[in-house]
Coordinates of C-alpha atoms and ligand atoms in Angstrom, one line a residue:
M234 CA -79.2 -108.7 226.8
S235 CA -76.4 -109.7 229.1
S236 CA -75.3 -107.5 231.9
L237 CA -72.7 -104.8 231.4
T238 CA -70.8 -105.2 234.6
S239 CA -69.1 -107.7 236.8
N240 CA -69.9 -105.7 239.9
Q241 CA -71.5 -108.4 242.1
H242 CA -73.4 -105.9 244.2
V243 CA -75.0 -104.5 241.1
L244 CA -75.7 -108.0 239.7
D245 CA -77.2 -109.2 242.9
W246 CA -79.5 -106.2 243.2
V247 CA -80.7 -106.4 239.6
K248 CA -81.5 -110.1 240.1
E249 CA -83.5 -109.2 243.2
M250 CA -85.4 -106.6 241.2
E251 CA -86.1 -109.3 238.5
D252 CA -87.3 -111.8 241.1
L253 CA -89.6 -109.1 242.6
M254 CA -91.1 -107.5 239.5
T255 CA -90.8 -110.5 237.1
P256 CA -90.3 -108.6 233.8
D257 CA -90.4 -110.7 230.6
K258 CA -87.0 -109.4 229.7
T259 CA -84.2 -107.1 231.1
I260 CA -82.3 -104.6 229.0
W261 CA -79.1 -103.0 230.3
I262 CA -78.8 -99.4 229.1
D263 CA -75.3 -99.0 227.8
G264 CA -75.8 -95.4 226.7
S265 CA -75.0 -96.0 223.0
E266 CA -76.8 -93.9 220.4
G267 CA -77.9 -97.0 218.5
Q268 CA -79.7 -98.4 221.6
L269 CA -81.3 -95.1 222.4
R270 CA -82.5 -94.6 218.8
A271 CA -84.1 -98.0 218.8
L272 CA -86.0 -97.1 222.0
R273 CA -87.2 -93.9 220.5
E274 CA -88.5 -95.8 217.5
E275 CA -90.3 -98.2 219.7
A276 CA -91.9 -95.3 221.7
F277 CA -93.1 -93.7 218.4
K278 CA -94.8 -96.9 217.5
T279 CA -96.7 -97.2 220.8
G280 CA -97.5 -93.5 220.9
E281 CA -95.6 -93.0 224.1
L282 CA -93.6 -90.3 222.2
T283 CA -94.5 -88.2 219.1
E284 CA -91.6 -87.3 216.8
L285 CA -91.7 -83.5 216.1
N286 CA -90.6 -81.6 213.0
Q287 CA -87.0 -82.7 212.5
E288 CA -86.1 -79.8 210.4
K289 CA -87.2 -77.2 212.9
L290 CA -86.6 -79.3 216.1
P291 CA -84.0 -81.9 215.3
G292 CA -84.0 -84.8 217.8
C293 CA -87.0 -83.4 219.6
V294 CA -90.0 -85.4 220.8
L295 CA -93.3 -84.8 222.6
H296 CA -94.8 -86.7 225.5
H297 CA -98.0 -86.5 227.5
T298 CA -98.4 -87.8 231.0
A299 CA -101.7 -89.0 232.5
K300 CA -103.9 -86.1 233.4
N301 CA -103.6 -86.8 237.2
D302 CA -99.9 -87.1 237.0
V303 CA -98.4 -83.7 236.1
A304 CA -96.3 -82.6 239.1
R305 CA -94.5 -83.8 242.1
V306 CA -96.8 -85.3 244.8
E307 CA -95.5 -84.0 248.1
D308 CA -98.2 -85.7 250.1
R309 CA -97.2 -89.1 248.7
T310 CA -93.5 -88.5 249.2
F311 CA -91.8 -90.1 252.2
I312 CA -88.5 -90.3 254.0
C313 CA -88.1 -93.6 255.8
T314 CA -85.3 -93.8 258.4
S315 CA -84.9 -95.5 261.7
N316 CA -84.7 -92.1 263.4
K317 CA -88.1 -91.1 264.7
A318 CA -86.8 -87.5 265.1
D319 CA -86.8 -87.3 261.2
D320 CA -90.6 -87.1 261.6
C321 CA -90.5 -83.3 262.1
A322 CA -93.7 -82.3 260.4
M323 CA -92.1 -80.7 257.3
I324 CA -91.5 -84.0 255.6
N325 CA -93.6 -87.2 255.6
W326 CA -91.8 -89.8 257.6
M327 CA -92.5 -93.5 258.1
E328 CA -90.6 -96.3 259.8
P329 CA -88.7 -98.2 257.0
T330 CA -89.9 -101.8 257.7
A331 CA -93.5 -100.8 257.8
M332 CA -93.2 -98.9 254.5
K333 CA -91.4 -101.8 252.8
A334 CA -94.2 -104.1 254.0
K335 CA -96.8 -101.8 252.6
L336 CA -95.1 -101.2 249.2
T337 CA -93.6 -104.6 248.4
P338 CA -97.0 -106.1 247.3
L339 CA -97.4 -103.3 244.8
Y340 CA -94.1 -104.2 243.1
K341 CA -94.7 -108.0 243.1
G342 CA -94.9 -109.2 239.5
V343 CA -95.6 -105.6 238.3
M344 CA -93.5 -105.9 235.2
K345 CA -95.0 -109.1 234.0
G346 CA -95.4 -108.9 230.2
R347 CA -93.1 -105.8 230.2
T348 CA -89.4 -105.0 229.8
M349 CA -87.2 -103.9 232.7
Y350 CA -84.6 -101.3 231.7
V351 CA -81.5 -101.1 233.9
I352 CA -80.0 -97.6 233.8
P353 CA -76.6 -97.0 235.4
Y354 CA -76.1 -93.3 235.8
C355 CA -73.5 -90.9 237.2
M356 CA -74.5 -87.7 239.1
G357 CA -71.7 -85.2 238.5
P358 CA -68.9 -85.2 235.9
V359 CA -67.5 -88.6 235.2
G360 CA -64.1 -88.8 237.0
S361 CA -65.0 -86.3 239.7
P362 CA -64.3 -87.3 243.2
F363 CA -67.6 -85.6 244.2
S364 CA -69.7 -87.6 241.7
K365 CA -71.9 -90.4 242.8
V366 CA -73.5 -93.4 240.9
G367 CA -77.0 -94.6 240.9
I368 CA -78.8 -97.4 239.2
E369 CA -82.5 -97.1 238.3
V370 CA -84.6 -99.9 237.1
T371 CA -87.8 -98.9 235.3
D372 CA -90.4 -100.2 232.8
S373 CA -90.7 -96.8 231.0
I374 CA -88.8 -95.8 227.9
Y375 CA -89.7 -92.2 228.6
V376 CA -87.7 -92.5 231.9
V377 CA -84.7 -94.0 230.0
L378 CA -84.6 -91.2 227.5
N379 CA -85.0 -88.5 230.1
M380 CA -82.2 -90.0 232.3
D381 CA -80.0 -90.0 229.2
I382 CA -80.4 -86.3 228.9
M383 CA -80.4 -85.4 232.7
T384 CA -77.5 -87.6 233.8
R385 CA -74.4 -89.4 232.4
I386 CA -75.7 -92.9 231.7
G387 CA -74.4 -96.3 230.7
I388 CA -71.0 -97.8 230.6
K389 CA -69.2 -94.7 231.8
A390 CA -71.3 -94.7 234.9
L391 CA -70.5 -98.3 235.6
R392 CA -66.8 -97.5 235.1
Q393 CA -67.1 -94.7 237.7
L394 CA -68.6 -97.2 240.1
G395 CA -66.0 -99.9 239.6
D396 CA -66.5 -102.8 242.1
S397 CA -67.9 -100.5 244.8
N398 CA -71.2 -101.1 246.6
D399 CA -71.7 -97.4 247.0
F400 CA -74.6 -96.7 244.6
V401 CA -78.2 -95.6 245.0
R402 CA -80.7 -98.3 244.2
G403 CA -83.8 -96.8 242.5
Q404 CA -86.8 -98.9 241.6
H405 CA -89.5 -97.4 239.4
A406 CA -92.4 -99.1 237.9
R407 CA -95.7 -98.2 236.2
A408 CA -95.9 -94.8 234.7
D409 CA -99.6 -95.2 235.6
I410 CA -102.8 -93.4 236.4
D411 CA -103.3 -95.2 239.7
A412 CA -102.9 -92.1 241.9
E413 CA -104.3 -94.0 244.9
N414 CA -101.2 -96.2 245.0
R415 CA -98.7 -93.6 243.9
Y416 CA -95.6 -93.4 246.2
I417 CA -92.3 -91.7 246.1
V418 CA -90.3 -93.2 249.0
H419 CA -86.7 -92.8 250.2
F420 CA -84.6 -94.9 252.4
P421 CA -81.5 -92.8 253.0
E422 CA -79.9 -95.3 255.3
D423 CA -80.1 -98.0 252.6
N424 CA -79.3 -95.7 249.6
A425 CA -82.6 -96.7 248.1
I426 CA -85.5 -95.0 246.4
W427 CA -88.9 -96.7 245.6
S428 CA -91.2 -94.9 243.1
I429 CA -94.4 -96.4 241.8
N430 CA -97.5 -95.4 239.8
S431 CA -96.2 -92.1 238.4
G432 CA -94.6 -91.0 235.1
Y433 CA -93.9 -87.4 235.9
G434 CA -90.4 -86.0 236.0
G435 CA -89.5 -85.3 239.6
N436 CA -91.3 -88.5 240.7
V437 CA -89.5 -90.9 238.3
L438 CA -86.2 -89.4 237.1
L439 CA -84.7 -90.8 240.3
G440 CA -81.3 -89.1 239.9
K441 CA -82.9 -85.7 240.2
K442 CA -84.8 -84.7 243.4
C443 CA -84.9 -88.2 244.9
F444 CA -81.2 -88.8 244.8
A445 CA -79.4 -85.5 244.2
L446 CA -81.4 -83.7 246.9
R447 CA -83.2 -86.1 249.3
I448 CA -80.6 -88.9 249.5
A449 CA -77.6 -86.6 248.8
C450 CA -78.4 -84.0 251.5
Y451 CA -78.4 -86.9 254.0
Q452 CA -75.1 -88.2 252.6
G453 CA -73.7 -84.6 252.8
Y454 CA -74.8 -84.4 256.5
K455 CA -72.9 -87.6 257.2
E456 CA -69.9 -86.9 255.1
G457 CA -69.5 -83.1 255.6
W458 CA -70.7 -81.5 252.3
M459 CA -74.0 -80.0 251.1
A460 CA -76.6 -80.9 248.5
E461 CA -78.8 -77.9 247.8
H462 CA -81.8 -76.8 245.5
M463 CA -79.6 -74.2 243.9
L464 CA -78.6 -73.0 240.5
I465 CA -74.9 -72.2 239.8
L466 CA -73.9 -69.3 237.5
G467 CA -70.7 -67.5 236.7
V468 CA -70.5 -63.7 236.1
E469 CA -67.5 -62.8 233.9
D470 CA -66.2 -59.3 234.3
P471 CA -64.5 -57.4 231.5
S472 CA -61.0 -58.6 232.7
G473 CA -62.1 -62.2 232.2
H474 CA -62.4 -63.0 235.9
V475 CA -65.4 -65.1 236.8
D476 CA -67.3 -65.0 240.1
Y477 CA -69.7 -67.8 240.9
V478 CA -73.0 -67.4 242.6
T479 CA -75.4 -70.1 243.8
A480 CA -79.1 -69.4 244.4
A481 CA -81.9 -71.3 246.0
F482 CA -85.4 -70.4 244.9
P483 CA -88.4 -72.7 245.4
S484 CA -89.8 -74.7 242.4
A485 CA -90.9 -72.5 239.5
C486 CA -89.5 -69.4 241.1
G487 CA -86.8 -68.5 238.6
K488 CA -83.7 -70.7 239.0
T489 CA -83.4 -71.7 235.3
N490 CA -84.1 -68.1 234.2
L491 CA -81.5 -66.6 236.5
A492 CA -78.9 -69.3 235.6
M493 CA -79.3 -68.5 231.8
L494 CA -79.6 -64.7 232.2
I495 CA -78.5 -62.5 229.4
P496 CA -77.0 -59.2 230.7
P497 CA -78.7 -56.0 229.6
E498 CA -76.9 -53.8 227.0
I499 CA -75.3 -51.5 229.7
Y500 CA -73.3 -54.5 231.0
A501 CA -72.9 -56.4 227.8
K502 CA -71.2 -53.5 226.0
K503 CA -68.7 -53.3 228.9
G504 CA -67.9 -57.0 228.4
Y505 CA -69.8 -58.7 231.2
K506 CA -71.0 -62.2 230.5
V507 CA -73.1 -64.8 232.4
W508 CA -72.3 -68.5 232.2
T509 CA -74.5 -71.4 233.3
V510 CA -73.1 -74.2 235.4
G511 CA -76.4 -75.5 236.7
D512 CA -80.1 -74.6 237.0
D513 CA -81.5 -76.7 239.8
I514 CA -79.1 -78.5 242.1
A515 CA -75.7 -77.8 243.6
W516 CA -73.4 -80.3 245.4
M517 CA -70.8 -78.3 247.5
H518 CA -67.6 -79.3 249.2
V519 CA -64.9 -77.4 251.0
G520 CA -61.9 -77.3 248.6
A521 CA -58.2 -77.6 249.3
D522 CA -57.9 -73.8 249.6
G523 CA -60.7 -73.7 252.2
R524 CA -63.3 -72.2 249.9
L525 CA -66.7 -73.7 249.0
Y526 CA -66.8 -75.4 245.6
A527 CA -69.9 -76.4 243.7
I528 CA -70.6 -79.0 241.0
N529 CA -73.8 -79.5 239.2
P530 CA -74.7 -83.2 239.5
E531 CA -77.0 -83.0 236.4
N532 CA -76.2 -83.1 232.7
G533 CA -79.3 -81.4 231.3
F534 CA -82.2 -79.1 232.2
F535 CA -85.7 -80.1 233.2
G536 CA -87.2 -76.7 232.9
V537 CA -90.6 -75.0 233.1
A538 CA -91.9 -74.4 229.5
P539 CA -94.6 -71.7 230.0
G540 CA -93.2 -68.2 230.0
T541 CA -90.0 -69.2 228.2
N542 CA -89.6 -67.0 225.1
E543 CA -87.2 -65.1 222.9
K544 CA -87.4 -62.1 225.3
S545 CA -87.6 -63.7 228.8
N546 CA -85.0 -66.4 228.3
P547 CA -83.5 -66.7 224.8
N548 CA -80.8 -69.1 226.1
A549 CA -83.3 -71.5 227.5
L550 CA -85.3 -71.4 224.3
A551 CA -82.2 -72.0 222.2
T552 CA -81.3 -74.9 224.5
T553 CA -84.7 -76.6 223.7
R554 CA -84.2 -76.4 219.9
Q555 CA -82.4 -79.8 219.6
G556 CA -82.5 -83.2 221.3
T557 CA -85.3 -82.2 223.7
I558 CA -88.2 -84.1 225.2
F559 CA -91.2 -81.9 225.7
T560 CA -93.7 -83.0 228.3
N561 CA -97.3 -81.7 228.5
V562 CA -96.9 -78.7 226.2
A563 CA -99.3 -78.1 223.4
H564 CA -98.8 -79.7 220.0
N565 CA -98.6 -77.1 217.2
L566 CA -100.2 -79.0 214.4
T567 CA -99.6 -76.4 211.7
D568 CA -95.9 -77.4 211.5
N569 CA -95.6 -80.3 214.0
T570 CA -93.8 -78.2 216.6
V571 CA -94.7 -77.2 220.2
W572 CA -96.4 -74.3 221.9
W573 CA -97.0 -73.0 225.4
E574 CA -98.4 -69.9 227.0
G575 CA -95.9 -67.1 226.8
L576 CA -93.9 -68.6 223.9
D577 CA -95.4 -65.9 221.7
K578 CA -98.5 -63.8 221.8
N579 CA -101.0 -65.9 219.9
P580 CA -101.6 -69.6 220.0
P581 CA -101.1 -71.4 216.7
E582 CA -104.1 -71.7 214.3
D583 CA -104.2 -75.4 214.8
A584 CA -103.1 -76.7 218.1
Q585 CA -103.8 -79.6 220.3
E586 CA -103.8 -78.9 224.0
W587 CA -101.7 -80.9 226.3
T588 CA -104.5 -83.2 227.3
G589 CA -104.8 -84.2 223.7
L590 CA -108.2 -82.6 223.2
A591 CA -108.4 -80.6 220.0
V592 CA -108.8 -76.8 220.6
D593 CA -109.5 -74.2 218.0
G594 CA -106.7 -71.7 218.3
K595 CA -109.0 -68.8 217.5
E596 CA -111.3 -69.6 220.4
Y597 CA -108.4 -69.5 222.8
V598 CA -108.9 -67.0 225.6
A599 CA -105.8 -65.8 227.5
G600 CA -106.2 -66.8 231.1
G601 CA -108.9 -69.3 230.3
G602 CA -108.2 -72.9 229.4
K603 CA -104.5 -73.4 229.0
L604 CA -103.1 -75.1 225.9
A605 CA -100.0 -76.2 227.8
H606 CA -100.1 -77.4 231.4
P607 CA -98.7 -74.7 233.7
N608 CA -96.1 -77.3 234.9
S609 CA -95.3 -78.5 231.3
R610 CA -91.5 -79.0 230.9
F611 CA -88.6 -79.4 228.6
T612 CA -85.8 -82.0 229.1
A613 CA -82.9 -80.5 227.2
P614 CA -79.2 -81.6 227.1
A615 CA -76.8 -79.1 228.6
T616 CA -74.6 -79.3 225.5
G617 CA -77.3 -77.3 223.6
C618 CA -77.1 -74.3 226.0
P619 CA -75.4 -71.3 224.3
C620 CA -74.2 -69.9 227.7
L621 CA -72.9 -73.2 229.1
S622 CA -69.9 -72.6 231.4
K623 CA -66.6 -74.1 230.2
E624 CA -66.3 -75.3 233.9
F625 CA -69.4 -77.4 233.4
N626 CA -67.4 -80.7 233.5
N627 CA -64.7 -79.5 235.8
P628 CA -64.3 -82.3 238.3
D629 CA -63.4 -79.9 241.1
G630 CA -66.3 -77.6 240.6
V631 CA -66.3 -73.8 240.8
P632 CA -65.6 -71.6 243.9
V633 CA -68.7 -69.9 245.3
T634 CA -68.5 -66.2 246.0
A635 CA -72.1 -65.5 247.0
M636 CA -75.2 -67.6 247.9
V637 CA -78.6 -66.2 247.3
F638 CA -82.0 -67.2 248.7
G639 CA -85.3 -66.0 247.3
G640 CA -88.9 -66.6 246.8
R641 CA -92.2 -65.2 245.6
R642 CA -93.3 -62.6 248.1
A643 CA -95.9 -60.1 247.0
K644 CA -95.1 -57.7 249.8
T645 CA -92.7 -58.5 252.6
A646 CA -89.2 -59.2 251.2
P647 CA -87.3 -56.3 249.5
L648 CA -85.6 -56.6 246.1
V649 CA -82.3 -57.6 247.8
Y650 CA -80.6 -57.6 251.1
Q651 CA -77.4 -59.1 252.6
S652 CA -77.2 -61.0 255.8
F653 CA -75.0 -59.7 258.7
S654 CA -73.0 -62.9 259.0
W655 CA -73.0 -66.6 257.9
N656 CA -75.2 -67.6 260.9
H657 CA -77.6 -64.8 260.2
G658 CA -77.6 -65.9 256.5
V659 CA -78.5 -69.4 257.7
Y660 CA -81.4 -67.8 259.6
V661 CA -82.5 -66.0 256.5
G662 CA -82.5 -69.2 254.5
S663 CA -84.3 -71.1 257.2
S664 CA -87.0 -68.3 257.3
M665 CA -87.7 -68.4 253.5
A666 CA -91.3 -68.4 252.4
S667 CA -92.9 -68.4 249.0
E668 CA -96.2 -68.5 247.3
T669 CA -96.8 -72.1 246.0
T670 CA -96.6 -72.8 242.2
A671 CA -97.8 -75.5 239.8
A672 CA -94.6 -77.5 240.2
A673 CA -96.2 -79.5 243.0
A674 CA -99.8 -80.9 243.1
G675 CA -102.1 -78.7 245.3
A676 CA -103.3 -75.1 245.6
V677 CA -101.3 -72.4 243.9
G678 CA -100.4 -69.0 245.3
V679 CA -100.6 -69.8 249.0
V680 CA -97.7 -68.5 251.1
R681 CA -95.8 -71.3 252.9
R682 CA -92.5 -71.6 254.6
D683 CA -89.9 -73.2 252.4
P684 CA -86.5 -73.2 254.2
M685 CA -83.6 -73.0 251.7
A686 CA -86.2 -73.9 249.0
M687 CA -85.7 -77.5 250.3
R688 CA -89.1 -78.1 252.0
P689 CA -90.1 -80.9 249.5
F690 CA -86.5 -82.2 249.4
F691 CA -85.3 -82.7 253.0
G692 CA -83.9 -86.2 253.6
Y693 CA -83.6 -86.0 257.4
N694 CA -84.6 -83.8 260.4
V695 CA -84.8 -80.2 259.3
G696 CA -83.3 -78.9 262.6
D697 CA -80.3 -81.1 262.1
Y698 CA -80.1 -79.8 258.5
F699 CA -79.9 -76.2 259.9
A700 CA -77.2 -77.3 262.3
H701 CA -75.2 -78.8 259.4
W702 CA -75.3 -75.4 257.7
L703 CA -74.0 -73.7 260.8
D704 CA -71.2 -76.4 261.0
M705 CA -70.3 -75.7 257.3
G706 CA -70.0 -72.0 258.2
K707 CA -67.6 -72.9 261.0
K708 CA -65.5 -75.0 258.7
L709 CA -65.4 -72.2 256.0
G710 CA -64.7 -69.4 258.5
D711 CA -63.8 -66.1 256.7
K712 CA -63.7 -68.0 253.4
A713 CA -67.4 -68.6 253.5
P714 CA -69.5 -67.2 250.7
K715 CA -71.6 -64.1 251.6
I716 CA -75.3 -64.8 251.9
F717 CA -78.1 -62.6 250.3
H718 CA -81.8 -62.7 249.8
V719 CA -83.7 -61.5 246.7
N720 CA -87.3 -61.1 245.7
W721 CA -88.2 -60.5 242.0
F722 CA -91.9 -60.9 242.7
R723 CA -93.1 -57.8 244.6
T724 CA -96.4 -56.6 243.3
D725 CA -98.2 -53.2 243.2
D726 CA -101.7 -52.6 244.3
E727 CA -103.1 -54.0 241.1
G728 CA -101.0 -57.2 241.5
H729 CA -98.5 -56.4 238.8
F730 CA -94.8 -57.3 239.3
I731 CA -93.0 -54.0 240.0
W732 CA -89.5 -55.2 239.1
P733 CA -88.9 -56.2 235.4
G734 CA -86.9 -59.2 236.4
F735 CA -85.3 -61.7 234.0
G736 CA -82.2 -60.2 232.3
D737 CA -82.5 -57.1 234.5
N738 CA -81.8 -59.2 237.6
M739 CA -78.2 -58.7 236.5
R740 CA -78.5 -55.2 238.1
V741 CA -79.1 -56.9 241.4
L742 CA -76.3 -59.5 240.9
M743 CA -73.9 -56.7 240.3
W744 CA -74.8 -55.1 243.6
I745 CA -74.3 -58.5 245.3
L746 CA -70.8 -59.0 243.7
N747 CA -69.8 -55.4 244.5
R748 CA -70.7 -56.1 248.1
C749 CA -68.6 -59.3 248.1
K750 CA -65.7 -57.3 246.8
G751 CA -66.3 -54.5 249.4
E752 CA -66.7 -52.0 246.6
V753 CA -70.1 -50.6 247.7
D754 CA -71.4 -49.7 251.1
A755 CA -74.9 -50.4 252.4
V756 CA -77.6 -49.3 254.8
E757 CA -77.7 -51.3 258.0
T758 CA -81.4 -52.1 258.8
A759 CA -83.2 -54.4 261.2
I760 CA -83.3 -57.2 258.6
G761 CA -79.8 -56.9 257.1
Y762 CA -77.7 -54.7 254.8
L763 CA -79.8 -53.0 252.1
P764 CA -78.6 -51.2 249.1
H765 CA -78.7 -47.4 248.8
A766 CA -81.3 -47.1 246.1
E767 CA -78.8 -45.2 243.9
D768 CA -76.5 -48.3 243.9
I769 CA -78.9 -50.4 241.9
D770 CA -78.1 -49.3 238.4
I771 CA -81.3 -48.5 236.5
T772 CA -79.7 -47.0 233.4
D773 CA -81.8 -47.6 230.3
L774 CA -84.5 -49.4 232.4
N775 CA -87.9 -48.3 231.0
G776 CA -90.5 -47.4 233.6
V777 CA -88.2 -47.9 236.6
T778 CA -87.2 -44.7 238.5
L779 CA -85.3 -44.1 241.7
D780 CA -88.6 -44.0 243.5
T781 CA -89.5 -47.5 242.1
V782 CA -86.3 -48.8 243.6
K783 CA -86.9 -47.1 246.9
N784 CA -90.3 -48.7 246.9
L785 CA -88.8 -52.1 246.1
L786 CA -86.4 -51.7 249.0
N787 CA -88.9 -50.6 251.5
V788 CA -89.1 -52.8 254.7
D789 CA -92.5 -52.7 256.4
K790 CA -91.7 -53.5 260.1
D791 CA -95.2 -54.7 260.9
L792 CA -95.2 -57.1 258.1
W793 CA -91.8 -58.3 259.2
L794 CA -92.9 -58.8 262.8
E795 CA -95.8 -60.8 261.5
D796 CA -93.5 -62.8 259.4
A797 CA -91.2 -63.5 262.4
K798 CA -94.2 -65.1 264.1
G799 CA -94.4 -67.4 261.1
V800 CA -90.8 -68.3 261.6
E801 CA -91.3 -69.0 265.3
E802 CA -94.2 -71.3 264.4
L803 CA -92.0 -73.1 261.9
Y804 CA -89.3 -73.6 264.5
D805 CA -91.8 -74.8 267.1
Q806 CA -93.2 -77.2 264.5
I807 CA -89.7 -78.6 263.7
G808 CA -89.0 -78.9 267.4
D809 CA -86.1 -79.2 269.7
H810 CA -83.5 -79.9 266.9
V811 CA -83.6 -76.3 265.8
P812 CA -80.2 -74.9 266.8
A813 CA -80.1 -72.4 269.6
E814 CA -78.0 -70.1 267.3
L815 CA -81.1 -69.7 265.0
R816 CA -83.5 -69.1 267.9
A817 CA -81.0 -66.4 269.0
E818 CA -81.0 -64.9 265.4
L819 CA -84.8 -64.8 265.4
N820 CA -85.0 -63.1 268.8
A821 CA -82.3 -60.6 267.8
L822 CA -84.4 -59.8 264.6
K823 CA -87.5 -59.3 266.7
D824 CA -85.6 -56.9 269.0
R825 CA -84.3 -54.9 266.1
L826 CA -87.7 -54.7 264.5
S827 CA -89.3 -53.5 267.7
K828 CA -86.9 -50.7 268.2
Ligands
GTP1191 P1 -88.0 -75.5 238.9 O1 -87.5 -76.1 237.6 O2 -89.4 -75.9 239.2 O3 -87.1 -75.7 240.1 O4 -88.2 -73.9 238.6 P2 -87.2 -72.7 238.5 O5 -86.8 -72.2 239.8 O6 -86.0 -73.1 237.6 O7 -88.1 -71.6 237.8 P3 -88.0 -71.0 236.3 O8 -86.8 -70.2 236.0 O9 -88.4 -72.1 235.3 O10 -89.2 -69.9 236.4 C1 -90.5 -70.3 236.7 C2 -91.5 -69.2 236.4 O11 -91.1 -68.0 237.0 C3 -91.6 -68.9 234.9 O12 -93.0 -68.8 234.6 C4 -90.9 -67.6 234.7 O13 -91.4 -66.9 233.6 C5 -91.0 -66.9 236.0 N1 -89.9 -66.0 236.3 C6 -88.6 -66.4 236.3 N2 -87.8 -65.3 236.6 C7 -88.6 -64.3 236.8 C8 -88.4 -62.9 237.1 O14 -87.3 -62.4 237.3 N3 -89.5 -62.1 237.2 C9 -90.8 -62.6 237.1 N4 -91.8 -61.8 237.2 N5 -91.0 -63.9 236.7 C10 -89.9 -64.7 236.6
SPV1192 C1 -89.0 -78.7 240.9 O1 -90.2 -78.9 241.0 O2 -88.2 -78.1 241.7 C2 -88.3 -79.2 239.6 C3 -89.1 -80.1 238.8 O3 -87.2 -78.8 239.3 S1 -89.1 -81.7 239.4 O4 -88.0 -82.5 238.8 O5 -90.4 -82.3 239.1 O6 -88.8 -81.7 240.8
MN1193 MN1 -86.3 -77.5 241.0

């Protein structure tokens, strides 16, 4: 098929890709339903996709990746810049020329006998001055169909680009099992991403983590805006006023769930509502009125399936009922639908586990072999989300009232606290730590530092990134959002979560917004402003008493001093680019804790 554009920069680059990878043919993705339908049909024939029950799950399909290819691979992810200082121990760095020399042979002729799909895509609402265009070439239909859900693809993206050379060049080949030669590599200075030998979401949907975080945070640093691993939600009060909150939690730590929260009855009956703008990534700019505005660069949700159910997250579940690609969940053979741990109590009678091995549902032992992979995912269009904000496509974005950091901390962090200032808030973000999850390959449940939930997604020196946050605070002045930290994951002595979480996190959001409005006072502690326990509304909350809340708000100074040492080690590891302001915040915290 002929090309869809007369943009010479695009044509030259696509030609370069054809010469390198020598596909048998090239197909330009225009985004039309007819073209996408034909690709789906083709993937059904080859077994790349399985069509699910079209009465129960219209437009939904199932896909399995290779067994060794089920999560992001952080040890094989690189940032390649000319700046040696970007090698700051938190991200893998390599000199660009050396990396290109290493990888080019892997791409040579790699698409021989195959088709190259050219996907133009727009990150952010089409027509927004904050949106950016990328072009991904790939030999995977699965990637094309996912990109169609997650971004705005085809002719509209090319129209947004016009004749400009400002687009991110993404080259992906071989959704393969060759883990030895798997690489996810970024060249921020060239606006380029090279991905090879993986077929898993975050490694191959190049608009997502590769562009919208790793490349975009570097662009934001150069251009004076921010790209963050943050959900965006709106809380509508009974008068119809909406306040927007962004929140950064590490992978598989609750962003999608918070973004789609359903308020408990006590708030719902008063008329409070929660609206979803984004569940994973926020691009934020200072608006004409001096406030910070956020857009969601994505157009769909690539969410964790296990644990999603009618009770924990009915909105997410409803979102996945149409037009969704399921990856590595179990196949429910009784009615050709899908299943995962935590969808309902019992696995279906006749289920096929994600690896494709037949498993007798009756022999299933909870906690034993999983039917769905713990990092199995749904790719669902935003349009199917019952609580999608009407501002979702607003080209200017939404004004941010509060920013929230959080992670999985069994003991240290309290349910919620507020930073003393913007700079202290940046310190709080920089000091984040969380227990690792199945979203990345490697051990699960190990505490590691994860500044701003960006550890796997930094595109340049982490100290410079902290300095950029401080600069944004200076620009925003007294219009800056207030910064908070939450922890839904404190456990009791038996290891059970103490806080019920999910919809009940609304109770914490309400305290946060009341603080922003100056409607509730707080206790000044060594770590920040904490709620008076009475100010967390626990009306109708089974099993939670005032004492439970007090326990959740308890700050153990010894644990915190220990944690401060961890932050110091992190800063030392990052090195001399860590801003003096943050070192000062750390020292001030240690002083307050030692009093
Ligand atoms: P990524 O898509 O990887 O960035 O993950 P995410 O941050 O969007 O996480 P998600 O909302 O998908 O939640 C991941 C896991 O955390 C799921 O198993 C949820 O059931 C669990 N979870 C989410 N919110 C809560 C909560 O408030 N309390 C508890 N205990 N678990 C939660
Ligand atoms: C995450 O791991 O933070 C995700 C999934 O949102 S992935 O797209 O794989 O990065
Ligand atoms: Mn994420």
